[in-house]
Each structure stands twice: as structure tokens, then as C-alpha cells.
Amino acid sequence: MALNGAKSALGFLTRLPVSVPNPAGDLVAWFWLPGVLAGALWGLAAAWSGAAHKGLWLALTAEILLTGGLHWDGWADTFDGWMASPGSRAAARQDSRIGTGGVLAIGLALGVFWMVWPMAGSLSPLWVGLPALWARAAIAWGLQWKPVDASSRLLRWFQEEHRERFGWITLVITTGITVTVMGWAGLIGFGVVLIVVALFLAGMRRIYHGMHGDMLGATVVLTELAGLAVIGLLGRGLT
């Protein structure tokens, strides 16, 4: 049962060749596992490059290869809809083409990554990997938010099957890993990032009148941005 849950989480959040015809009900409890894999890629990139920006591009590329880059698609789609008029937000978000809002959002995110990487990349590679782990925990947490947008069949499926409740397990395990790696300062950092995510989800939920999958993809980018910034600031204070 546990193995099926782990395989389901890997099949859901990565592009690894994991075949799970019937996803386990507790797959959200295993979202931390893809987070550990993504975090390992970020940590290896930091160990190789330190503060040099080549490590950032390696980390971003490796994560896209692991996950398929759907979080970037969600980031762009969320802001495409945000910049559209209220009556056309759903259509703009669901359009397969990236609009002006999406292009600006991606450019802004990459710019922030560029600024915060030198500050965080010079720290312990284990620390640098934490934001990618936190990002998958943020998805698990976001699945519990209501109401769900009528167009989001995936989120409705999670909540109708009560699968989202297992997200608390991912949050607890993520917290444990964070404290083990970074001590209580890491717990403070994780808490700050969750506050940022909560403000983002609350604002977008109000704009869209409900939760949808693109918002959860967007939280991955936001969490990694905020996480790297917070870890960089905490690292300067601790070293």
C-alpha cells in the first residue's frame, strides 16, 4: 500500500516512468518524495557551482526535465488570467498560448531567481534543496483550500475522494526534514514561506472565485523563489 502511494506521487508530480493505473488514495501523503528528488537536483547544482549563476540554470533545467515543467505553465496561465478582464479570465487562463501576463510573470520570476541565487547558492547544498521540497508541500496544502473552481476537474476529484486530507502528512514530514537539515531557523523559514503562499492563494482564489490546478502549479515557482530568498537571508544571519 505504501509503495503504491509513493509510486502514485512520483507518477503524478514527475515524468519518471512510473505506471500506476489506479492512483493510491494516500498519494498526497507522499508528495514530499518528489520534493526530495527535486531538492536533490537543486542541491547538486549548488554543490557544483556555488554562487555562480550556471548552477541556477542547471537546477531549473534539471527540475523541468524531472517534472515536465508544468509548474511554469501554471505560473504563466495564472497570470494570463489575472491580467485579463473579469469576464474572460477563465478563457485566458485555459488558452494554450502564453499571453502577455504569462511572459511578464516568467520574466519576473527568472529575474528574481537571478538575484537571489548568489545569496543562497553559496550556502550548504542541503539548504539550497529545501525550497524545492517546500514547493511540493505547498501543493499538498493548497489541495485543501476551498472552494474549487468549477472548471478544475482535477482538484474536485481530489476533494470528492477526500485525498487532500493526506496533505498534512506531507507537511509534517517536510517540517521534520527541514528541522533536521537546517535546525529551528529552517522551521522559521518554512513558516515565512507558507505565509507568502497563503497570501498568494487567498488573493488568487478571490480573483478566480475558487481554486484551480494552475494556481497550485504557480505555488511551486512562488515557493521556490520565496524559499531561496528566505534561506539566503537566514544564511547571512547564521554564518
mmCIF file of C-alpha atoms in Angstrom:
data_model
loop_
_atom_site.group_PDB
_atom_site.id
_atom_site.type_symbol
_atom_site.label_atom_id
_atom_site.label_comp_id
_atom_site.label_asym_id
_atom_site.label_seq_id
_atom_site.Cartn_x
_atom_site.Cartn_y
_atom_site.Cartn_z
ATOM 1 C CA MET A 1 0.000 0.000 0.000
ATOM 2 C CA ALA A 2 2.777 2.418 0.959
ATOM 3 C CA LEU A 3 4.736 1.531 -2.178
ATOM 4 C CA ASN A 4 1.681 2.213 -4.327
ATOM 5 C CA GLY A 5 1.245 5.616 -2.672
ATOM 6 C CA ALA A 6 4.877 6.532 -3.310
ATOM 7 C CA LYS A 7 4.661 5.396 -6.941
ATOM 8 C CA SER A 8 1.410 7.338 -7.382
ATOM 9 C CA ALA A 9 3.012 10.535 -6.076
ATOM 10 C CA LEU A 10 6.009 10.108 -8.365
ATOM 11 C CA GLY A 11 3.738 9.416 -11.323
ATOM 12 C CA PHE A 12 1.612 12.469 -10.538
ATOM 13 C CA LEU A 13 4.336 15.063 -9.907
ATOM 14 C CA THR A 14 7.187 13.832 -12.116
ATOM 15 C CA ARG A 15 7.804 12.428 -15.573
ATOM 16 C CA LEU A 16 9.541 9.335 -14.246
ATOM 17 C CA PRO A 17 8.384 6.123 -15.976
ATOM 18 C CA VAL A 18 6.158 5.011 -13.124
ATOM 19 C CA SER A 19 2.969 3.252 -14.181
ATOM 20 C CA VAL A 20 0.087 3.416 -11.696
ATOM 21 C CA PRO A 21 -3.273 2.569 -13.351
ATOM 22 C CA ASN A 22 -5.190 3.204 -10.117
ATOM 23 C CA PRO A 23 -3.601 6.017 -8.067
ATOM 24 C CA ALA A 24 -3.464 5.304 -4.353
ATOM 25 C CA GLY A 25 -5.806 7.271 -2.139
ATOM 26 C CA ASP A 26 -2.910 8.416 0.023
ATOM 27 C CA LEU A 27 -0.704 9.714 -2.800
ATOM 28 C CA VAL A 28 -0.751 13.270 -1.363
ATOM 29 C CA ALA A 29 0.912 11.905 1.773
ATOM 30 C CA TRP A 30 3.880 11.087 -0.446
ATOM 31 C CA PHE A 31 4.247 14.448 -2.202
ATOM 32 C CA TRP A 32 7.356 15.050 -0.118
ATOM 33 C CA LEU A 33 9.131 12.286 -2.078
ATOM 34 C CA PRO A 34 9.147 14.114 -5.447
ATOM 35 C CA GLY A 35 10.117 17.180 -3.411
ATOM 36 C CA VAL A 36 13.187 15.383 -2.080
ATOM 37 C CA LEU A 37 14.168 14.377 -5.623
ATOM 38 C CA ALA A 38 13.747 17.930 -6.927
ATOM 39 C CA GLY A 39 15.594 19.277 -3.898
ATOM 40 C CA ALA A 40 18.472 16.887 -4.550
ATOM 41 C CA LEU A 41 18.818 18.329 -8.054
ATOM 42 C CA TRP A 42 18.904 21.875 -6.669
ATOM 43 C CA GLY A 43 21.438 20.851 -4.034
ATOM 44 C CA LEU A 44 23.701 19.136 -6.563
ATOM 45 C CA ALA A 45 23.587 22.221 -8.776
ATOM 46 C CA ALA A 46 24.615 24.398 -5.828
ATOM 47 C CA ALA A 47 27.385 21.983 -4.828
ATOM 48 C CA TRP A 48 28.753 22.131 -8.370
ATOM 49 C CA SER A 49 28.550 25.874 -8.961
ATOM 50 C CA GLY A 50 28.269 27.631 -5.628
ATOM 51 C CA ALA A 51 27.029 31.184 -6.126
ATOM 52 C CA ALA A 52 27.669 31.153 -9.895
ATOM 53 C CA HIS A 53 24.541 31.578 -11.995
ATOM 54 C CA LYS A 54 25.318 28.495 -14.071
ATOM 55 C CA GLY A 55 24.092 26.485 -11.082
ATOM 56 C CA LEU A 56 20.731 28.228 -11.227
ATOM 57 C CA TRP A 57 20.205 27.368 -14.879
ATOM 58 C CA LEU A 58 21.289 23.787 -14.238
ATOM 59 C CA ALA A 59 18.857 23.486 -11.322
ATOM 60 C CA LEU A 60 15.938 24.936 -13.278
ATOM 61 C CA THR A 61 16.648 22.751 -16.312
ATOM 62 C CA ALA A 62 17.050 19.573 -14.268
ATOM 63 C CA GLU A 63 13.812 20.249 -12.411
ATOM 64 C CA ILE A 64 11.929 20.801 -15.673
ATOM 65 C CA LEU A 65 13.282 17.505 -17.018
ATOM 66 C CA LEU A 66 12.150 15.762 -13.822
ATOM 67 C CA THR A 67 8.674 17.282 -13.642
ATOM 68 C CA GLY A 68 7.835 18.258 -17.201
ATOM 69 C CA GLY A 69 7.785 21.942 -16.255
ATOM 70 C CA LEU A 70 4.045 22.025 -15.599
ATOM 71 C CA HIS A 71 4.596 24.404 -12.680
ATOM 72 C CA TRP A 72 5.905 27.025 -15.094
ATOM 73 C CA ASP A 73 2.870 26.504 -17.291
ATOM 74 C CA GLY A 74 0.643 27.031 -14.251
ATOM 75 C CA TRP A 75 2.595 30.163 -13.301
ATOM 76 C CA ALA A 76 2.139 31.656 -16.770
ATOM 77 C CA ASP A 77 -1.529 30.654 -17.091
ATOM 78 C CA THR A 78 -2.416 32.044 -13.665
ATOM 79 C CA PHE A 79 -1.045 35.477 -14.541
ATOM 80 C CA ASP A 80 -2.508 35.394 -18.043
ATOM 81 C CA GLY A 81 -5.924 35.083 -16.421
ATOM 82 C CA TRP A 82 -5.094 37.666 -13.761
ATOM 83 C CA MET A 83 -4.322 40.299 -16.403
ATOM 84 C CA ALA A 84 -7.483 39.558 -18.398
ATOM 85 C CA SER A 85 -10.844 41.213 -17.796
ATOM 86 C CA PRO A 86 -13.065 39.502 -15.185
ATOM 87 C CA GLY A 87 -15.338 38.045 -17.832
ATOM 88 C CA SER A 88 -12.536 36.450 -19.831
ATOM 89 C CA ARG A 89 -10.198 35.240 -17.080
ATOM 90 C CA ALA A 90 -11.097 31.564 -17.431
ATOM 91 C CA ALA A 91 -10.655 31.639 -21.206
ATOM 92 C CA ALA A 92 -7.323 33.458 -20.952
ATOM 93 C CA ARG A 93 -6.047 31.003 -18.365
ATOM 94 C CA GLN A 94 -7.086 27.964 -20.376
ATOM 95 C CA ASP A 95 -5.715 29.280 -23.675
ATOM 96 C CA SER A 96 -2.843 27.044 -24.809
ATOM 97 C CA ARG A 97 -0.853 30.097 -25.908
ATOM 98 C CA ILE A 98 1.143 32.160 -23.424
ATOM 99 C CA GLY A 99 -0.124 35.722 -23.258
ATOM 100 C CA THR A 100 1.443 38.969 -22.138
ATOM 101 C CA GLY A 101 0.759 38.275 -18.480
ATOM 102 C CA GLY A 102 2.456 34.900 -18.653
ATOM 103 C CA VAL A 103 5.526 36.247 -20.437
ATOM 104 C CA LEU A 104 5.909 39.059 -17.901
ATOM 105 C CA ALA A 105 5.415 36.651 -14.986
ATOM 106 C CA ILE A 106 8.057 34.244 -16.288
ATOM 107 C CA GLY A 107 10.479 37.104 -16.918
ATOM 108 C CA LEU A 108 9.901 38.489 -13.427
ATOM 109 C CA ALA A 109 10.382 35.084 -11.808
ATOM 110 C CA LEU A 110 13.627 34.422 -13.668
ATOM 111 C CA GLY A 111 14.845 37.885 -12.711
ATOM 112 C CA VAL A 112 14.189 37.229 -9.030
ATOM 113 C CA PHE A 113 15.859 33.817 -9.261
ATOM 114 C CA TRP A 114 18.868 35.564 -10.803
ATOM 115 C CA MET A 115 19.065 37.990 -7.884
ATOM 116 C CA VAL A 116 18.618 35.524 -5.017
ATOM 117 C CA TRP A 117 20.721 32.627 -6.300
ATOM 118 C CA PRO A 118 24.151 34.151 -5.442
ATOM 119 C CA MET A 119 22.929 34.751 -1.902
ATOM 120 C CA ALA A 120 21.596 31.207 -1.391
ATOM 121 C CA GLY A 121 23.809 29.198 -3.739
ATOM 122 C CA SER A 122 26.913 29.809 -1.643
ATOM 123 C CA LEU A 123 25.329 28.121 1.390
ATOM 124 C CA SER A 124 25.069 24.422 2.207
ATOM 125 C CA PRO A 125 23.683 22.432 -0.766
ATOM 126 C CA LEU A 126 21.289 20.749 1.654
ATOM 127 C CA TRP A 127 19.805 24.142 2.467
ATOM 128 C CA VAL A 128 19.507 25.080 -1.197
ATOM 129 C CA GLY A 129 17.459 21.948 -1.839
ATOM 130 C CA LEU A 130 14.817 22.802 0.758
ATOM 131 C CA PRO A 131 12.714 25.252 -1.337
ATOM 132 C CA ALA A 132 12.009 22.532 -3.927
ATOM 133 C CA LEU A 133 10.813 20.264 -1.116
ATOM 134 C CA TRP A 134 8.716 23.066 0.378
ATOM 135 C CA ALA A 135 7.133 23.656 -3.034
ATOM 136 C CA ARG A 136 5.661 20.143 -3.145
ATOM 137 C CA ALA A 137 4.427 20.526 0.422
ATOM 138 C CA ALA A 138 2.742 23.759 -0.688
ATOM 139 C CA ILE A 139 0.856 21.797 -3.361
ATOM 140 C CA ALA A 140 -0.314 19.311 -0.731
ATOM 141 C CA TRP A 141 -1.503 22.199 1.441
ATOM 142 C CA GLY A 142 -3.150 24.023 -1.451
ATOM 143 C CA LEU A 143 -5.250 20.960 -2.272
ATOM 144 C CA GLN A 144 -7.113 21.526 0.982
ATOM 145 C CA TRP A 145 -8.248 25.044 0.103
ATOM 146 C CA LYS A 146 -11.872 25.590 -0.875
ATOM 147 C CA PRO A 147 -13.949 26.393 -2.859
ATOM 148 C CA VAL A 148 -12.733 24.737 -6.051
ATOM 149 C CA ASP A 149 -13.307 26.394 -9.413
ATOM 150 C CA ALA A 150 -15.974 24.569 -11.415
ATOM 151 C CA SER A 151 -13.565 24.116 -14.331
ATOM 152 C CA SER A 152 -10.948 22.323 -12.221
ATOM 153 C CA ARG A 153 -11.903 18.670 -12.513
ATOM 154 C CA LEU A 154 -8.618 17.504 -11.016
ATOM 155 C CA LEU A 155 -8.977 19.458 -7.774
ATOM 156 C CA ARG A 156 -12.625 18.429 -7.450
ATOM 157 C CA TRP A 157 -11.556 14.798 -7.834
ATOM 158 C CA PHE A 158 -9.043 15.155 -5.003
ATOM 159 C CA GLN A 159 -11.596 16.734 -2.685
ATOM 160 C CA GLU A 160 -14.508 14.476 -3.600
ATOM 161 C CA GLU A 161 -12.327 11.462 -2.809
ATOM 162 C CA HIS A 162 -11.020 13.185 0.352
ATOM 163 C CA ARG A 163 -7.491 12.606 -0.882
ATOM 164 C CA GLU A 164 -6.352 16.102 0.039
ATOM 165 C CA ARG A 165 -6.515 15.331 3.770
ATOM 166 C CA PHE A 166 -3.312 13.319 3.454
ATOM 167 C CA GLY A 167 -1.522 16.580 2.728
ATOM 168 C CA TRP A 168 -0.950 17.061 6.441
ATOM 169 C CA ILE A 169 1.346 14.029 6.406
ATOM 170 C CA THR A 170 3.492 15.649 3.722
ATOM 171 C CA LEU A 171 3.579 18.897 5.723
ATOM 172 C CA VAL A 172 4.698 17.091 8.888
ATOM 173 C CA ILE A 173 7.393 15.085 7.085
ATOM 174 C CA THR A 174 8.590 18.208 5.278
ATOM 175 C CA THR A 175 8.820 20.039 8.596
ATOM 176 C CA GLY A 176 10.845 17.183 10.075
ATOM 177 C CA ILE A 177 13.277 17.147 7.156
ATOM 178 C CA THR A 178 13.609 20.934 7.342
ATOM 179 C CA VAL A 179 14.472 20.945 11.044
ATOM 180 C CA THR A 180 16.911 18.055 10.561
ATOM 181 C CA VAL A 181 18.724 19.852 7.735
ATOM 182 C CA MET A 182 18.630 23.454 8.917
ATOM 183 C CA GLY A 183 17.581 23.444 12.561
ATOM 184 C CA TRP A 184 14.917 25.698 14.019
ATOM 185 C CA ALA A 185 15.932 28.509 11.687
ATOM 186 C CA GLY A 186 14.670 26.320 8.860
ATOM 187 C CA LEU A 187 11.330 25.960 10.597
ATOM 188 C CA ILE A 188 11.055 29.744 10.786
ATOM 189 C CA GLY A 189 11.938 29.988 7.109
ATOM 190 C CA PHE A 190 9.353 27.374 6.144
ATOM 191 C CA GLY A 191 6.733 29.224 8.165
ATOM 192 C CA VAL A 192 7.516 32.530 6.448
ATOM 193 C CA VAL A 193 7.255 30.886 3.026
ATOM 194 C CA LEU A 194 3.903 29.306 3.901
ATOM 195 C CA ILE A 195 2.604 32.748 4.881
ATOM 196 C CA VAL A 196 3.667 34.089 1.475
ATOM 197 C CA VAL A 197 1.945 31.142 -0.228
ATOM 198 C CA ALA A 198 -1.212 31.667 1.838
ATOM 199 C CA LEU A 199 -1.411 35.329 0.831
ATOM 200 C CA PHE A 200 -0.935 34.381 -2.826
ATOM 201 C CA LEU A 201 -3.566 31.631 -2.768
ATOM 202 C CA ALA A 202 -6.043 33.800 -0.879
ATOM 203 C CA GLY A 203 -5.650 36.607 -3.395
ATOM 204 C CA MET A 204 -5.879 34.388 -6.456
ATOM 205 C CA ARG A 205 -8.796 32.431 -5.024
ATOM 206 C CA ARG A 206 -10.675 35.690 -4.652
ATOM 207 C CA ILE A 207 -9.828 36.793 -8.193
ATOM 208 C CA TYR A 208 -10.829 33.468 -9.736
ATOM 209 C CA HIS A 209 -13.678 32.734 -7.283
ATOM 210 C CA GLY A 210 -12.165 29.362 -6.467
ATOM 211 C CA MET A 211 -9.085 27.175 -6.628
ATOM 212 C CA HIS A 212 -7.735 25.578 -9.802
ATOM 213 C CA GLY A 213 -4.746 23.454 -10.774
ATOM 214 C CA ASP A 214 -2.803 26.284 -12.403
ATOM 215 C CA MET A 215 -2.699 28.098 -9.063
ATOM 216 C CA LEU A 216 -1.077 25.067 -7.449
ATOM 217 C CA GLY A 217 1.493 24.934 -10.233
ATOM 218 C CA ALA A 218 2.168 28.617 -9.669
ATOM 219 C CA THR A 219 2.776 27.987 -5.966
ATOM 220 C CA VAL A 220 5.756 25.803 -6.893
ATOM 221 C CA VAL A 221 7.501 28.715 -8.613
ATOM 222 C CA LEU A 222 6.493 31.149 -5.861
ATOM 223 C CA THR A 223 7.611 28.811 -3.075
ATOM 224 C CA GLU A 224 10.995 28.222 -4.663
ATOM 225 C CA LEU A 225 11.502 31.955 -5.183
ATOM 226 C CA ALA A 226 10.477 32.856 -1.646
ATOM 227 C CA GLY A 227 12.334 29.872 -0.216
ATOM 228 C CA LEU A 228 15.653 30.750 -1.832
ATOM 229 C CA ALA A 229 15.307 34.365 -0.697
ATOM 230 C CA VAL A 230 14.469 33.398 2.886
ATOM 231 C CA ILE A 231 17.246 30.811 3.087
ATOM 232 C CA GLY A 232 19.718 33.317 1.687
ATOM 233 C CA LEU A 233 18.733 35.881 4.309
ATOM 234 C CA LEU A 234 18.774 33.328 7.132
ATOM 235 C CA GLY A 235 22.127 32.037 5.946
ATOM 236 C CA ARG A 236 23.654 35.502 6.129
ATOM 237 C CA GLY A 237 22.439 35.797 9.703
ATOM 238 C CA LEU A 238 23.684 32.365 10.748
ATOM 239 C CA THR A 239 27.117 32.489 9.120
#
